Structure formats: C-alpha cells, structure tokens
Coordinates of C-alpha atoms in Angstrom, one line a residue:
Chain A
X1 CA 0.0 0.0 0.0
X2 CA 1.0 3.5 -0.3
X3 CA 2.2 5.4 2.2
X4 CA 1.2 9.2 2.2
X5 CA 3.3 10.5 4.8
X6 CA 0.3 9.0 7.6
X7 CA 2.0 6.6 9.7
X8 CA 4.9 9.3 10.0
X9 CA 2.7 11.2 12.7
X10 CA 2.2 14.0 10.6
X11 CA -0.6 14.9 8.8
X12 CA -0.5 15.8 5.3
X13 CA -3.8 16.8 4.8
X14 CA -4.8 13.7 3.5
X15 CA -7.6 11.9 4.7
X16 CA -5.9 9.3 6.0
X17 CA -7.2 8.6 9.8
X18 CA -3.7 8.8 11.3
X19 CA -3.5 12.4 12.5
X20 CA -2.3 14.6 15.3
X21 CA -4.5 12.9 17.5
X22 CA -5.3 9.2 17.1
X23 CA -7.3 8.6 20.1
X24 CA -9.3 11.6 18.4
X25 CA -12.9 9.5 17.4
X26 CA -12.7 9.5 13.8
X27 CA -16.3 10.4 12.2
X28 CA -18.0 7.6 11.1
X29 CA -17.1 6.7 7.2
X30 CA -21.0 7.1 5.7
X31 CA -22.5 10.4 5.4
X32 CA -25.5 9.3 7.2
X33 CA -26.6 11.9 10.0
X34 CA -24.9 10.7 13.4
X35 CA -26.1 10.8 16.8
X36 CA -23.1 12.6 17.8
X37 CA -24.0 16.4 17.4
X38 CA -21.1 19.0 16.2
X39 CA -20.3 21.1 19.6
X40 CA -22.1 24.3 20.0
X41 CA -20.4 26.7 17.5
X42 CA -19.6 29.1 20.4
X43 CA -18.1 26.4 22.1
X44 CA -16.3 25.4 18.8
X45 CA -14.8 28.8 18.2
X46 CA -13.5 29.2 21.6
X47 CA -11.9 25.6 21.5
X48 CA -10.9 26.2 17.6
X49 CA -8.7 29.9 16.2
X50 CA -12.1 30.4 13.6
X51 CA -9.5 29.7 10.4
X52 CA -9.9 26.2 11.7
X53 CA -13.5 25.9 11.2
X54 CA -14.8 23.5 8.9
X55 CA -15.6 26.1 6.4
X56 CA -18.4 24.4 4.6
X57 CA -20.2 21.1 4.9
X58 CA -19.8 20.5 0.9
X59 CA -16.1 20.2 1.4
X60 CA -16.3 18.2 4.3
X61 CA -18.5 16.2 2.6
X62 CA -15.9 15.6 0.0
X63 CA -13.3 14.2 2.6
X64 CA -15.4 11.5 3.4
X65 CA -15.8 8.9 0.9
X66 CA -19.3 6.9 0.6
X67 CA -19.1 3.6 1.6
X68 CA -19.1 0.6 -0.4
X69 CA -15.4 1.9 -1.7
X70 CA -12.8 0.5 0.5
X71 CA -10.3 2.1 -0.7
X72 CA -10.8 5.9 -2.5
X73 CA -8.5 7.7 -3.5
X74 CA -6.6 10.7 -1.9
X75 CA -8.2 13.8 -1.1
X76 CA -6.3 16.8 -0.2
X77 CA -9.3 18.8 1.3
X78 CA -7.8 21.1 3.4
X79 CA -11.1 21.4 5.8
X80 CA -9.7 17.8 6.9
X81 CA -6.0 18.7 8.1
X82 CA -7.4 21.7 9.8
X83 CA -9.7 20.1 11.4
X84 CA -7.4 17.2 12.9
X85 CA -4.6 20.7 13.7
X86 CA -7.7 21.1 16.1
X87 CA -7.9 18.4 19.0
X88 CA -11.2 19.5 20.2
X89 CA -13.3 19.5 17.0
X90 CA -15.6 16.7 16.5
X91 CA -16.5 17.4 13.3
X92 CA -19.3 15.7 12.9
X93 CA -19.8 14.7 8.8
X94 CA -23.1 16.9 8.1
X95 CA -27.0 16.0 8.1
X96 CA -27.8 13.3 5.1
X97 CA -29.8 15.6 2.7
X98 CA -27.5 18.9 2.8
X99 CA -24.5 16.1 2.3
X100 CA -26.5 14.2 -0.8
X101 CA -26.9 17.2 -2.6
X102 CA -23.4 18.4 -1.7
X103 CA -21.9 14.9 -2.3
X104 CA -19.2 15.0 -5.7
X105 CA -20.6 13.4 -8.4
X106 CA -17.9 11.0 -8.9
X107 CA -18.8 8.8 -5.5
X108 CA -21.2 6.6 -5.4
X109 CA -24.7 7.4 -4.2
X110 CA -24.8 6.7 -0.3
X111 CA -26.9 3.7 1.0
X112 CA -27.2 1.9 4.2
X113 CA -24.2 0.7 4.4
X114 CA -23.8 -0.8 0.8
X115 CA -20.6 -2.6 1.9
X116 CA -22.7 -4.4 4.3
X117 CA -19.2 -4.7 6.5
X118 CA -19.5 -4.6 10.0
X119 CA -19.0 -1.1 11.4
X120 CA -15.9 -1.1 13.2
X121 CA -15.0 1.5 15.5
X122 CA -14.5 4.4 14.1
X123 CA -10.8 4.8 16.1
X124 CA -9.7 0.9 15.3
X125 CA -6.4 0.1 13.9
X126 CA -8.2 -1.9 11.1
X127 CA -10.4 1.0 10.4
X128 CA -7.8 3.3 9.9
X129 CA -6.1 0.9 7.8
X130 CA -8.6 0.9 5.2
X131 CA -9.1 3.9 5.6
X132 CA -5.8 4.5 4.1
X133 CA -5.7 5.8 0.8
X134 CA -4.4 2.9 -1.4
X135 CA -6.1 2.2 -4.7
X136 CA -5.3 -1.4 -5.4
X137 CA -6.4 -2.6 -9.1
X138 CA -7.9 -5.9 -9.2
X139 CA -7.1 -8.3 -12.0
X140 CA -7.7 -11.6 -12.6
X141 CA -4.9 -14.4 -12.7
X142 CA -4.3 -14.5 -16.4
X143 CA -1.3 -15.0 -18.6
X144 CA -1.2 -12.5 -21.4
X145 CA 1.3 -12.4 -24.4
X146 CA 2.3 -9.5 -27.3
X147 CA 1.2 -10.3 -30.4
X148 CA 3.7 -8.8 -32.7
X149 CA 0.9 -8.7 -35.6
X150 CA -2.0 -6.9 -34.2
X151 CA 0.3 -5.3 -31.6
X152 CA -1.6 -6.3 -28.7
X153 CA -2.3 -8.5 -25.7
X154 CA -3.6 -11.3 -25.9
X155 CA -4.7 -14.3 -23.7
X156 CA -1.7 -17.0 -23.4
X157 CA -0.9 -20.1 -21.6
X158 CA 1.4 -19.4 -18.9
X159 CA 3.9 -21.7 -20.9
X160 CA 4.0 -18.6 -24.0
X161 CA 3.6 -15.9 -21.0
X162 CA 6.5 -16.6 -19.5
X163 CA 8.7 -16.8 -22.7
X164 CA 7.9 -13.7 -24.3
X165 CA 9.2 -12.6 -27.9
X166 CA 11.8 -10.4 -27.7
X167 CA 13.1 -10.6 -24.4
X168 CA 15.3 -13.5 -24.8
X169 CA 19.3 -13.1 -23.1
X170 CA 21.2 -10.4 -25.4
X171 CA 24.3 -11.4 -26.4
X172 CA 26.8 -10.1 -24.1
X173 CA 28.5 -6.9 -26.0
X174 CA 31.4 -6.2 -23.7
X175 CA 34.6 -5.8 -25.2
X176 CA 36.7 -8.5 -23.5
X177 CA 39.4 -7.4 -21.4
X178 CA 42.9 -6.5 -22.7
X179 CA 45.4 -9.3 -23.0
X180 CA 48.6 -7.0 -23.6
X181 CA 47.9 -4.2 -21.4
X182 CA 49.3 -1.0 -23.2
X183 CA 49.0 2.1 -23.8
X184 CA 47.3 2.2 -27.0
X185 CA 43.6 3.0 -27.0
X186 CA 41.1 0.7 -27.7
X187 CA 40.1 0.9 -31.5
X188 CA 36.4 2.4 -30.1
X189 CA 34.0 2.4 -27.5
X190 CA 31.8 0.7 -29.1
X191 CA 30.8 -3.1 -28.0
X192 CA 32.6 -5.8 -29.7
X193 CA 29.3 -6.7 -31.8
X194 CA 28.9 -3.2 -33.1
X195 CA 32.1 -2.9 -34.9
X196 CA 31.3 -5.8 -37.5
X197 CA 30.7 -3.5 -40.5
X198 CA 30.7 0.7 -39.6
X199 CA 30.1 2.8 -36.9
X200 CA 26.7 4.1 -35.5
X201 CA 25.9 7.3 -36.8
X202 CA 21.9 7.5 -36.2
X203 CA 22.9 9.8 -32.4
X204 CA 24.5 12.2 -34.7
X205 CA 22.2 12.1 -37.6
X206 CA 19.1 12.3 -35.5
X207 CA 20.8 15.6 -34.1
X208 CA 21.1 17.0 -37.4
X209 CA 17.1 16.3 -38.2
X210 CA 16.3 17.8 -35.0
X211 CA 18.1 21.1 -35.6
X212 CA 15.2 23.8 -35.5
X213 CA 16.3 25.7 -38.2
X214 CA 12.6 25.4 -40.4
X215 CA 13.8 23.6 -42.7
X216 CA 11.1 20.7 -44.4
X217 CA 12.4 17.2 -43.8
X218 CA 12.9 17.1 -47.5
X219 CA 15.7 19.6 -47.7
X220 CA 16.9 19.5 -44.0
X221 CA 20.2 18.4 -45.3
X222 CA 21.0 21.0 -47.3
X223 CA 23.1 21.1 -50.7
X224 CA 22.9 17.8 -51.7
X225 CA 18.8 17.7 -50.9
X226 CA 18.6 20.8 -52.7
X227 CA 20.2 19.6 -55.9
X228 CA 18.3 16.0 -56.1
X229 CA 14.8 18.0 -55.5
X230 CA 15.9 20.6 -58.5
X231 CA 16.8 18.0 -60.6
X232 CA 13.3 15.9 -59.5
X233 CA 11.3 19.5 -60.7
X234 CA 13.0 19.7 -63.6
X235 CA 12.5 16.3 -65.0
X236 CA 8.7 16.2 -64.2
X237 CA 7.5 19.6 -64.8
X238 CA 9.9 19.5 -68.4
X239 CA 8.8 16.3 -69.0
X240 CA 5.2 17.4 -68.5
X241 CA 5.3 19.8 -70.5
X242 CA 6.9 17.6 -73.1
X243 CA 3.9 15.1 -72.7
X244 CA 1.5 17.5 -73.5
X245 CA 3.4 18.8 -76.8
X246 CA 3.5 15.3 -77.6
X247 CA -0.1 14.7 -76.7
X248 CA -1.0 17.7 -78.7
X249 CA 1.0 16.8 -81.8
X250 CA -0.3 13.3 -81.7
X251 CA -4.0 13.9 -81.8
X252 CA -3.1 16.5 -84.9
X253 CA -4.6 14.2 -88.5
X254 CA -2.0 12.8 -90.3
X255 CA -1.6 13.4 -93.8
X256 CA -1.6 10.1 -95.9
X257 CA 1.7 9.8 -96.7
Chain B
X1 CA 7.2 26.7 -28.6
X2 CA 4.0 25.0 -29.3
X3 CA 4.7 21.4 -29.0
X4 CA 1.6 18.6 -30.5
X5 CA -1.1 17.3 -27.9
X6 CA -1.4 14.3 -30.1
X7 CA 0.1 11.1 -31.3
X8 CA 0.1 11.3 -34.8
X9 CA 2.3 12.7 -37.5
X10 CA 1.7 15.4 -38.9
X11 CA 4.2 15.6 -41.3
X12 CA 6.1 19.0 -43.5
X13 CA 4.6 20.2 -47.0
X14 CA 6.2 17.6 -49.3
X15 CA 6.8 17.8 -53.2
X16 CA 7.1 14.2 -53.4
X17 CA 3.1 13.6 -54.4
X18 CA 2.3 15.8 -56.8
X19 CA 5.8 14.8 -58.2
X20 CA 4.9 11.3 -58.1
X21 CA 1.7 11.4 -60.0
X22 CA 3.1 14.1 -63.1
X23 CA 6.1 10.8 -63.2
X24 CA 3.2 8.5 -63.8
X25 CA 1.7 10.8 -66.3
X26 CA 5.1 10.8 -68.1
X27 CA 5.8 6.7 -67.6
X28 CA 2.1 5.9 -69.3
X29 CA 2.6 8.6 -71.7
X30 CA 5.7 7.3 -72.3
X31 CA 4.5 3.9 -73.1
X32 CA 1.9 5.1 -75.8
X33 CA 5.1 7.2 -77.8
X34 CA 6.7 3.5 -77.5
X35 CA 4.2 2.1 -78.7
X36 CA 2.8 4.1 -81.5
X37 CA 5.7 6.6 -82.2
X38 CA 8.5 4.5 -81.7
X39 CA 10.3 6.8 -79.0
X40 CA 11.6 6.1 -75.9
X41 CA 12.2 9.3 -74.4
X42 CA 9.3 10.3 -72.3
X43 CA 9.4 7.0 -71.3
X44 CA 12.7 7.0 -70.1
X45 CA 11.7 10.6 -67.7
X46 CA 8.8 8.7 -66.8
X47 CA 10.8 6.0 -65.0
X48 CA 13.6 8.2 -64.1
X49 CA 11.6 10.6 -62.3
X50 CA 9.5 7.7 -60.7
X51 CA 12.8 6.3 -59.1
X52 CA 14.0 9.7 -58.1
X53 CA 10.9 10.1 -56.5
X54 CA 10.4 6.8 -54.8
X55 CA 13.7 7.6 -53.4
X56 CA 13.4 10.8 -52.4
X57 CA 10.2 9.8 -50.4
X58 CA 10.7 7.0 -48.5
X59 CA 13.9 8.6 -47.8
X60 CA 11.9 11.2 -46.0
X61 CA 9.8 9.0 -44.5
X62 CA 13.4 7.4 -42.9
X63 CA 14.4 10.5 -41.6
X64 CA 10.9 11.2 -40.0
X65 CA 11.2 8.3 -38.1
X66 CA 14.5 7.0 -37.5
X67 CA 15.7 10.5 -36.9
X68 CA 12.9 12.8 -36.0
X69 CA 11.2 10.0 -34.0
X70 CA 7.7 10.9 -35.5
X71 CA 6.2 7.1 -35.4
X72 CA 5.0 7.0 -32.2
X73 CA 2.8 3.4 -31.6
X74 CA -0.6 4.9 -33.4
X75 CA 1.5 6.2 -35.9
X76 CA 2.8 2.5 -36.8
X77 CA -0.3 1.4 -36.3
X78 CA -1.6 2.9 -38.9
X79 CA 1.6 2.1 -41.2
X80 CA 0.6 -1.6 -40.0
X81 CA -3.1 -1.3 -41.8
X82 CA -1.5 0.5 -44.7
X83 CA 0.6 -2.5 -45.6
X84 CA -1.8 -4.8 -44.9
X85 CA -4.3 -2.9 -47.3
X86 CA -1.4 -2.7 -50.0
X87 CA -0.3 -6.5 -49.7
X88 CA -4.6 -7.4 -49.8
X89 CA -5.0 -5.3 -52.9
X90 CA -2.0 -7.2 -54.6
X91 CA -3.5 -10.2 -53.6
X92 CA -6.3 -8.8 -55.6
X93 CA -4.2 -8.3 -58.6
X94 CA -3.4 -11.3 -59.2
X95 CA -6.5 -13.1 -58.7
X96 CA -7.3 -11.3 -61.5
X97 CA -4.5 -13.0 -63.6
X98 CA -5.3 -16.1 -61.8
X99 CA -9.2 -15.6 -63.4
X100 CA -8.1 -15.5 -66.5
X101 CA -5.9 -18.8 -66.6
X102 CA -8.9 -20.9 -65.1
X103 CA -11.4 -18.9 -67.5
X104 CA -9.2 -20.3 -70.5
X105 CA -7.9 -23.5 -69.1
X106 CA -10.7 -24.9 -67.3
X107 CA -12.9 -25.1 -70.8
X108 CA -10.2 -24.9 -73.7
X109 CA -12.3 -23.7 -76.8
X110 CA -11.4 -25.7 -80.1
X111 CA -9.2 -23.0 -81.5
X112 CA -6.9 -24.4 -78.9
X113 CA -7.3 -28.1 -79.5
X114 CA -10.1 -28.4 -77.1
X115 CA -7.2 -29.6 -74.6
X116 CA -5.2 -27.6 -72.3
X117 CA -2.2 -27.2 -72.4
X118 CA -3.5 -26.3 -76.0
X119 CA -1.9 -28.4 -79.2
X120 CA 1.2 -27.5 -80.0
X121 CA 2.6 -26.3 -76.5
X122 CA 5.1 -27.9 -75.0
X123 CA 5.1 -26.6 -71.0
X124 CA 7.9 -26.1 -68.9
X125 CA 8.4 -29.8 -66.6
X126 CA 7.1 -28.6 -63.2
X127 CA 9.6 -30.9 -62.3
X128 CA 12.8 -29.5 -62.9
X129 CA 14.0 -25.7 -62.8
X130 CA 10.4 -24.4 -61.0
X131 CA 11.0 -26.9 -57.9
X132 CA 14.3 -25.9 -57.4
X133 CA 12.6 -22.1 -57.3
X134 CA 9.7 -23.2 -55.1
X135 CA 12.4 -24.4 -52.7
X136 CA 14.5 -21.3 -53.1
X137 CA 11.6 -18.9 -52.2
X138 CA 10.2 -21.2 -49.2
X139 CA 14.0 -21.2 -48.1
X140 CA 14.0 -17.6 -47.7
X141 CA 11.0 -17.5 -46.4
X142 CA 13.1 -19.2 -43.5
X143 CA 16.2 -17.3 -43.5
X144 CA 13.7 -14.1 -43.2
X145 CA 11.9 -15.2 -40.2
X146 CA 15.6 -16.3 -38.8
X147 CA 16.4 -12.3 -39.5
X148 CA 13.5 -11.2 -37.9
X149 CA 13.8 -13.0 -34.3
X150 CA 17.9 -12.1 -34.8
X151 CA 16.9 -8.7 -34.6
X152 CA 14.3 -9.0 -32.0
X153 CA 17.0 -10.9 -29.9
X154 CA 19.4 -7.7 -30.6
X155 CA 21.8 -9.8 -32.7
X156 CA 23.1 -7.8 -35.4
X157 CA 25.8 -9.9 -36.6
X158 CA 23.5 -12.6 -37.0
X159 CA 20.4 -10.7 -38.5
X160 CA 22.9 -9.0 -41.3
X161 CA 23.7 -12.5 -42.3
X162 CA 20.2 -14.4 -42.8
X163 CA 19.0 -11.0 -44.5
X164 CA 22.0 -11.1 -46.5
X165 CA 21.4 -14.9 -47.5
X166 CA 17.7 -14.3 -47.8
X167 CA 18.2 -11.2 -50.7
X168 CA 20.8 -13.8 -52.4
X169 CA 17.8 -16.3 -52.6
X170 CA 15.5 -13.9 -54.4
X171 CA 18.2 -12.5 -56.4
X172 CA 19.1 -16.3 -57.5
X173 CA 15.1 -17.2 -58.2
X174 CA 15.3 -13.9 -60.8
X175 CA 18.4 -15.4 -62.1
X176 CA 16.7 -18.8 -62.7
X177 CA 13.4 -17.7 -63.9
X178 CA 15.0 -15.4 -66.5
X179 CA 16.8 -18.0 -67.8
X180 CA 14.0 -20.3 -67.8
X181 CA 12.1 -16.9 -69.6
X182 CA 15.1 -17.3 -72.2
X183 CA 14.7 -21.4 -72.8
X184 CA 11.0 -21.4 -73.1
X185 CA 9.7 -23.1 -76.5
X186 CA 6.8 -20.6 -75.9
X187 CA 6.7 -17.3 -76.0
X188 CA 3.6 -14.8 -75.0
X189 CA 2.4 -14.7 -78.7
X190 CA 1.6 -18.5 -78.5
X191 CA -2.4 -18.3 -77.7
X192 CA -4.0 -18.0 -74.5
X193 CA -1.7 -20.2 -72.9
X194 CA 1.6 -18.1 -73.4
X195 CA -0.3 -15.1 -72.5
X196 CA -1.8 -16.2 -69.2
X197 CA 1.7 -17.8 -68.1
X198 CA 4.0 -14.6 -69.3
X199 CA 1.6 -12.3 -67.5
X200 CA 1.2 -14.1 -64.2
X201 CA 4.7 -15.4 -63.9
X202 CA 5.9 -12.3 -65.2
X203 CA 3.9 -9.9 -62.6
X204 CA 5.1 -12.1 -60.2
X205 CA 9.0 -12.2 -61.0
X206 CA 8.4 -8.1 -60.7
X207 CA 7.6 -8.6 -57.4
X208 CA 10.3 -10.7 -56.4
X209 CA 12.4 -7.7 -57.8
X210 CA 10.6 -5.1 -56.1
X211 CA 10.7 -7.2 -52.5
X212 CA 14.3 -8.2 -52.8
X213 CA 15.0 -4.1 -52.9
X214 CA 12.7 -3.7 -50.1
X215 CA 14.7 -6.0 -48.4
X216 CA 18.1 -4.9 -49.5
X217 CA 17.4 -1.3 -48.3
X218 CA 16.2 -2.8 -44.9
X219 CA 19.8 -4.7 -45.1
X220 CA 21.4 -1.5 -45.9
X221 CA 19.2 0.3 -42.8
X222 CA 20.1 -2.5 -40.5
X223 CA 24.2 -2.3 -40.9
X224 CA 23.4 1.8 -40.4
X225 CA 21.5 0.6 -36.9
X226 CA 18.4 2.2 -37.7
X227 CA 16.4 -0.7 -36.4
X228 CA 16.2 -1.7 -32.9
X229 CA 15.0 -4.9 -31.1
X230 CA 11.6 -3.8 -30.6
X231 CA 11.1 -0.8 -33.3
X232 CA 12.1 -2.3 -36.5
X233 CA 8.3 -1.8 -38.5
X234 CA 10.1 -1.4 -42.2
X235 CA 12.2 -4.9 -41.8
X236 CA 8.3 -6.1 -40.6
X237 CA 7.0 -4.5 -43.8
X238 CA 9.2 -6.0 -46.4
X239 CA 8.9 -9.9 -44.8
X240 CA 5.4 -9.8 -45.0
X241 CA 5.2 -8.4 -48.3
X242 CA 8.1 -11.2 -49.1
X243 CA 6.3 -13.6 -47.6
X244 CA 2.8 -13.1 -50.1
X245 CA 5.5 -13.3 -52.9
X246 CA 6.2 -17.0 -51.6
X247 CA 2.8 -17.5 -51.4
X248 CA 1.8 -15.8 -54.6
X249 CA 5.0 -18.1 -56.5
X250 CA 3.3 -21.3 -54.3
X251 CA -0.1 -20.8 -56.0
X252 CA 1.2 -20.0 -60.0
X253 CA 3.2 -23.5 -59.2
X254 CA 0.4 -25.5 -58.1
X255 CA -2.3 -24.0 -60.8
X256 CA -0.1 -23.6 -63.6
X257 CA 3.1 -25.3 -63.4
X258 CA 2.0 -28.4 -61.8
X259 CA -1.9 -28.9 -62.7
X260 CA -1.7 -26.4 -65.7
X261 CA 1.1 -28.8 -67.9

C-alpha cells in the first residue's frame, strides 16, 4: 500500500485517519446523520482559532468517501488537516440531505451501508487501515502475451507468457578485457558486436534532423537535398510539358503519306 | 514553442506527391510514344523521375522516423493497416490474372485443340527448374523469419547475415526464372496459354524484384543501426510483403506449373 506521509505522525492533509491525534474519534465513514451532534459553535470557536472551522459542509463532505469503496482515492481537502490541527473539533460529517446534494458526483450514491461490512470503531487500527488511501487494481490471474501482428495483448498459456518474444538473453556486448595491457587506446568504444561493418551514426544524424532551423524534412540536409529536389522538378515539370506537346501533336490528323 | 497534444504525425509540406503522380503521367505517356511513335524518351523521364521520387520519399519518410522520432505506436499502427491494405490489394491483382488462366484452361475452346495445355505447347516440366525455385523462395522465407527473431534478440551480426542470405535467394530465383524466360519453346504470342503464363509469372517475377529491394534497403538500414529490437516496422513490412510473394509463387506452381502442364 502506499504510504502518504500517515503513519509518520504527521498529517499531510490527507484523509488518512492517522493524524495529530489518534485517540481523536474519527467520524464515522458514511455520510449518514450521526447521533453525535457538532459542539455548540460558540463552544467550537472558543476551542478552535475560527480559520480552523470547517468552512463548509460541501467540502467536508468531499473528505469523506461513501461507503461501499474500501479504498478511495486521496483527497487533499484542506477542511480535513485543519480540522485534525484542532484536538477538540468533533467534526461531525453533516445532516444526510445537505451532504447528498453536496456529495461530488464521482462517489457513489450513499446507501445503508452498501458494503454491508460490519461497522468497526471508528478509532480501530483496522479502520484506519482501510481507511488508508491505497487504490489497489484488481485483475484476474491470467497470462497474457504480445502479439507482434496486431500489436496487442492477448490471452496465453502461462507456458507462452512466461517466454515472451523479444526478451530472450542479449548477447553479451562487452569488449573482452585486454590481453597485452598497453598504452594504446582501444580501436572504439563501441561493443565488440557493433564494430562488424561501420560505426553508428543514427545519435548524430538524428541531431542533425532535430536542428530547429525550419527547414522541411525534405531539404533539412541542405546542398545535396537541394540539388536532387531541383533535378526531380525539372524532369517532371519538363517532362510534362513535353507530354502535353506530344499529346498535342499526336492527336493532330495525319496526312496520308 | 508550441509542442503537439497528439500522437500522430503530422508531417512537413512535401513535393514528393504531386511529383509522383506528373512521373506516372510521363511513364504511361511514355508507353503510348513507344508504342505508337517508336520513341523512348518520355518514357525514359517517366521511369527516371519515378525512381527519383520513390527515393526521395521513402527517404523522408526514414528520416521522419529514425531520426525525428515521429512514429510513435498509433502512428505505426496505422503504417501496420496500410501494408496490410497494399499486400490485400496485390493479392487482388493477381486473382485477377489467376481468373483469367482458369477462364481459359478450365474449358479450352477448339481453337486451342479443345485440350489444355493447348496443341502444340510444350510446357515447362514442373519438375525441374520451378522446384528448385519453389524451394529457393520457401528457403528464404526461413532465413527471413531467422532475420526477424535475430533482430528481435538484438543480434546484429547474426540478423545482417540471414538477410544477406535471404536477398541472395531472391536475387538467384530472378536469375533462374529469366533463364528459364530465355529457354522457353513458348513465347507470350503463342495463344492464350503463353499469354496467361507470361503475364502471371511475369507480374510475379516483378515482385520478387521489387521485395528483394525492399529487403536490400532494410539490409542497408540494419548495418546503419536504424532498427532496434523492438522498433524495426520497415524490416516487418518488407517480410510480410516477401512472404505473399512466396505464397503468390506457391499458387502459380500448383495451378499452372503443376496442374496447368
């Protein structure tokens, strides 16, 4: 699972359970209304500096995820952090129809308990742990292999899964060490394979065709690019203008000869 | 600098079409001054300027991708469908051919002899010279796939030798068939039969010469290291399209070689 700073003691403002205060009661994880009431608000400001006040029960709705999701992903709601900053808040998650209609569209619509898992106590280790903000794919146990024709995945046996094209052993391509140590400097750096017939010179042209100079790919090489294009016009559009001379003069009626 | 939100290519205004299509004005323009007027000249810069082109633009499309890096996955994606759509319509081209030979042979008329092959022709033996050429093609139809998984496997030495091997094999079934072409006791003129076999082996024997140069320039590409183990779509190209030559040669053997003599 991943870690997002929460078992370090701190809180990152992620809803994550672990806070400044653990044996803080943690609200309960639906957004149904609760029996526990918010404290008084005077009694809130006095216990709370007023930036710390939940500043509106949409966000705080936000921080906590509807149930039947055991694991949701992060949500760096601020109204959260400062609320756990403040030991004495019991912020309470608000009344069910305010929080429906203030819910984010992306959760699920709230049920009874849709998980049908037991509630646990809110302050549990176990609760807190799933609680934590991990987002674990589920896939089932199949073997899949590339298919280099349709350039896809496909279902394998585990037998061509674990054998995969391509990804056989490479050859080993370092240069094997020096017999007669000397001076001299080897030939190149280049791996033993890669001197059997030229050097690579694809780094270095690839930096040439990269040069931002607005050039079209066609004539990005300059001189000799520019000749073979002039030559190419010249042939076609003379030759073109050949044809039609010749199309012209062959359609003239002959004179019987 | 704006940079693309996208995967595909677009790629730089290019000559290269409208170039291409004034060559093959000038190459079937050509043909008729041949023909009727006994002059070779626009024929010649017909052809010339064809090759220039063809050069010139696959050239281009090299440096988009080998040195620009323009063919991102969809990109050779779609160059995957565009073979596949040029090797299908081939495959359509000759059927064509192939429809013609059965039309012809299947009920010989009496102008023929009522027999096929008609009186008079004596056809190649299926036998000799065209079964060492089946075997040739179907032998490089190995050493190709042994170049493929060399590359694949990142062995360079290895993959420069079956390609090399495999481009000898193609260039040795043009040899063969061109001698056979020259020893013939039939020639195209000779009814229905010599036009059918001409035609079909003769389209064919172009495409052996047109893959064995797709495959040498992917031999010259793979001693420049332009491929790698797992990007290497233009070496993919030219096996495929070598391999519907094989098949192509294995059906004119079986229909008009073998069943056809």
């Amino acid at each position: 699972g991943l870690d997002w700073g929460c078992g370090a003691g701190f809180d990152l403002g992620l809803n994550c359970g672990y806070g400044a205060g653990l044996d803080r009661p943690l609200p309960p994880r639906d957004n149904r209304p609760t029996n526990r009431r918010p404290p008084a608000a005077a009694a809130q400001a006095q216990s709370c500096p007023p930036v710390l006040k939940a500043p509106s029960p949409c966000l705080t709705a936000a921080a906590y995820p509807a149930p039947g999701r055991p694991r949701s992903a992060p949500s760096l709601v601020l109204p959260r952090a400062r609320a756990s900053l403040c030991p004495r808040s019991a912020l309470a998650p608000p009344a069910s129809p305010r929080g429906a209609a203030c819910r984010p569209s992306l959760w699920p619509p709230v049920g009874p308990r849709a998980s049908g898992r037991r509630q646990e106590p809110a302050g549990s280790f176990r609760a807190a742990r799933r609680r934590r903000w991990v987002v674990r794919a589920r896939v089932p146990a199949m073997y899949y292999k590339f298919n280099g024709f349709t350039q896809r995945l496909v279902g394998a046996a585990a037998s061509a899964a674990y054998n995969p094209q391509g990804l056989k052993p490479i050859v080993s391509t370092e240069s094997p060490a020096l017999v007669f140590g000397t001076t001299t400097k080897l030939a190149s750096d280049l791996p033993a394979t890669d001197s059997f017939l030229g050097k690579n010179q694809v780094p270095d042209l690839q930096k040439l065709f990269q040069k931002a100079d607005g050039l079209p790919v066609h004539l990005k090489r300059g001189v000799p690019d520019k000749l073979l294009y002039r030559t190419t016009m010249a042939l076609t559009i003379g030759g073109t203008i050949y044809c039609l001379v010749a199309l012209y003069m062959a359609s003239q009626p002959r004179s019987q000869k | 600098m704006a940079h693309q939100a996208h995967s595909y290519h677009m790629v730089d205004p290019s000559p290269w079409p409208i170039f291409g299509a004034a060559a093959a004005l000038l190459t079937t323009s050509g043909l008729i001054m041949w023909f009727h007027y006994n002059s070779t000249a626009l024929l010649m810069a017909g052809l010339l300027s064809m090759l220039l082109v063809m050069l010139q633009w696959w050239r281009d499309v090299v440096r988009e991708s080998t040195f620009q890096g323009h063919h991102t996955p969809t990109v050779q994606k779609g160059l995957r469908y565009g073979m596949i759509l040029f090797i299908t319509s081939e495959a359509f081209f000759f059927l064509g051919f192939f429809w013609a030979f059965f039309h012809s042979s299947l009920a010989p008329t009496p102008e023929l002899g009522g027999q096929w092959p008609p009186t008079g022709i004596k056809p190649l033996n299926p036998l000799e010279v065209p079964l060492l050429n089946t075997a040739i093609l179907l032998a490089s139809g190995v050493t190709v796939t042994w170049a493929h998984h060399s590359i694949t496997e990142g062995n360079r030495k290895q993959a420069i030798h079956a390609l090399t091997l495999t481009i000898l094999l193609g260039f040795y079934f043009t040899a063969l068939q061109a001698m056979e072409y020259h020893e013939a006791s039939f020639s195209i003129a000779d009814s229905v039969y010599g036009s059918t076999f001409f035609v079909a082996t003769g389209f064919h024997g172009l495409h052996v010469i047109i893959g064995s140069s797709f495959l040498t320039v992917c031999l010259l590409r793979l001693i420049k290291f332009h491929f790698t183990s797992n990007h290497h779509f233009g070496f993919e190209a030219a096996a495929w399209y070598w391999h519907f030559v094989d098949i192509i040669w294995l059906f004119l053997y079986m229909s008009m070689y073998w069943w056809g003599s």
